[in-house]
XYZ file of C-alpha atoms in Angstrom:
147
model
C -43.669 5.007 43.238
C -41.255 7.934 43.343
C -41.221 10.496 40.594
C -37.956 12.102 39.525
C -37.325 15.519 41.037
C -35.675 16.757 37.849
C -37.572 17.980 34.810
C -38.776 14.909 32.844
C -38.116 16.720 29.529
C -34.947 18.321 28.165
C -34.781 20.469 25.028
C -31.873 19.325 22.838
C -29.527 21.924 21.384
C -29.159 22.229 17.623
C -25.726 20.623 17.931
C -27.170 17.669 19.892
C -29.881 17.251 17.243
C -27.297 17.130 14.424
C -25.166 14.656 16.403
C -28.138 12.321 16.760
C -29.060 12.694 13.097
C -25.464 11.924 12.147
C -25.301 8.863 14.441
C -28.336 7.129 12.944
C -29.220 6.082 9.423
C -32.945 5.328 9.558
C -35.772 7.849 9.889
C -39.190 8.861 8.606
C -40.013 11.545 6.077
C -43.409 13.237 6.065
C -44.465 14.757 2.770
C -47.522 16.051 0.955
C -49.035 14.118 -1.932
C -52.154 15.664 -3.428
C -54.402 16.476 -0.439
C -52.837 13.960 1.944
C -49.829 13.800 4.224
C -47.747 10.624 3.962
C -44.969 9.220 6.132
C -42.347 6.873 4.722
C -39.315 5.220 6.285
C -35.985 6.009 4.633
C -32.361 5.239 5.292
C -30.340 8.416 5.083
C -27.025 10.159 5.611
C -26.193 13.646 6.832
C -24.142 15.933 4.605
C -23.573 19.414 5.984
C -26.946 20.931 6.796
C -28.767 18.401 4.632
C -30.368 14.991 5.014
C -29.728 12.839 1.929
C -31.534 9.685 0.832
C -32.063 7.598 -2.285
C -35.457 6.556 -3.603
C -37.012 4.747 -6.529
C -39.812 6.114 -8.672
C -42.956 6.263 -6.547
C -44.932 8.277 -4.052
C -41.958 9.788 -2.151
C -40.391 11.081 -5.338
C -43.711 12.360 -6.672
C -44.467 14.027 -3.341
C -41.119 15.859 -3.370
C -41.665 16.987 -6.958
C -45.179 18.236 -6.206
C -44.386 19.939 -2.867
C -40.877 20.481 -1.537
C -42.064 21.180 2.028
C -41.181 18.101 4.145
C -40.485 17.011 7.699
C -38.085 14.315 8.884
C -38.050 12.503 12.231
C -35.812 10.118 14.145
C -36.218 8.750 17.658
C -34.864 6.232 20.149
C -35.986 4.634 23.406
C -33.278 3.567 25.861
C -34.852 1.011 28.166
C -31.719 0.656 30.295
C -31.994 4.169 31.729
C -35.649 4.747 30.832
C -35.081 7.723 28.560
C -36.252 8.482 25.051
C -35.550 11.236 22.562
C -36.891 12.560 19.290
C -35.468 14.923 16.667
C -37.625 16.632 14.048
C -36.225 18.474 11.037
C -38.290 20.621 8.699
C -37.051 21.794 5.369
C -37.095 21.843 1.606
C -36.541 18.679 -0.411
C -35.019 18.664 -3.871
C -33.891 16.014 -6.317
C -30.145 16.119 -6.908
C -28.880 15.533 -10.429
C -25.572 15.292 -12.240
C -22.459 16.058 -10.212
C -24.528 17.014 -7.160
C -25.986 13.484 -7.092
C -22.605 11.854 -7.787
C -21.046 13.810 -4.906
C -23.237 11.790 -2.510
C -21.649 8.481 -3.595
C -19.101 8.734 -0.790
C -21.729 9.091 1.933
C -22.723 6.031 3.967
C -25.870 5.799 1.926
C -26.761 2.413 0.515
C -30.263 0.953 0.142
C -31.199 -1.465 2.922
C -33.512 -3.280 0.538
C -32.050 -4.676 -2.674
C -34.051 -2.485 -5.047
C -32.727 0.056 -7.506
C -32.916 3.579 -6.102
C -31.346 5.929 -8.587
C -32.933 9.174 -7.400
C -31.027 11.182 -4.800
C -33.036 13.582 -2.641
C -31.589 16.242 -0.348
C -33.571 17.881 2.434
C -32.094 21.271 3.255
C -32.985 21.702 6.915
C -34.459 25.066 7.898
C -35.784 24.169 11.347
C -34.469 21.588 13.788
C -35.801 20.642 17.204
C -35.326 17.812 19.626
C -36.389 16.644 23.043
C -35.219 14.034 25.493
C -37.658 12.524 27.979
C -37.472 10.594 31.212
C -40.023 7.785 30.865
C -42.187 7.330 33.939
C -43.941 4.160 32.696
C -46.015 3.744 35.882
C -47.369 0.371 34.754
C -43.895 -1.125 35.185
C -44.000 -0.287 38.887
C -47.524 -1.503 39.648
C -47.924 -4.451 41.964
C -50.196 -7.170 40.490
C -53.538 -7.417 42.255
C -53.509 -3.864 43.619
C -55.658 -1.066 42.223
């Protein structure tokens, strides 16, 4: 098996991270609730330097109310060229109300599941990082029967 001569990891620029966030619409938000850290999937949209999503009453909303410090992550694996990437955003979440919430109506932000989600949450991103990886996956190159 030959290993690539180039670096198997590339640091993404802030611009590349925002492009990837803007291209997708499904990610995971990590938040604090009491003494635990939770991770929940959300569909989202990007608006300026913010990540916007809708949620119903429940643990995500309560977590944001109790502690605004959150993280958000998206990732992809491209099996055709054996690369993967991940973007992580850290920031402050807040519930939008009134005109601020109505201003998000024109974003491509609709619930994927047919449940009522009247609460609009905005994560103002303070830190953004991303990496792209070349996947070695040595098991794909192993010959059956050989150690």
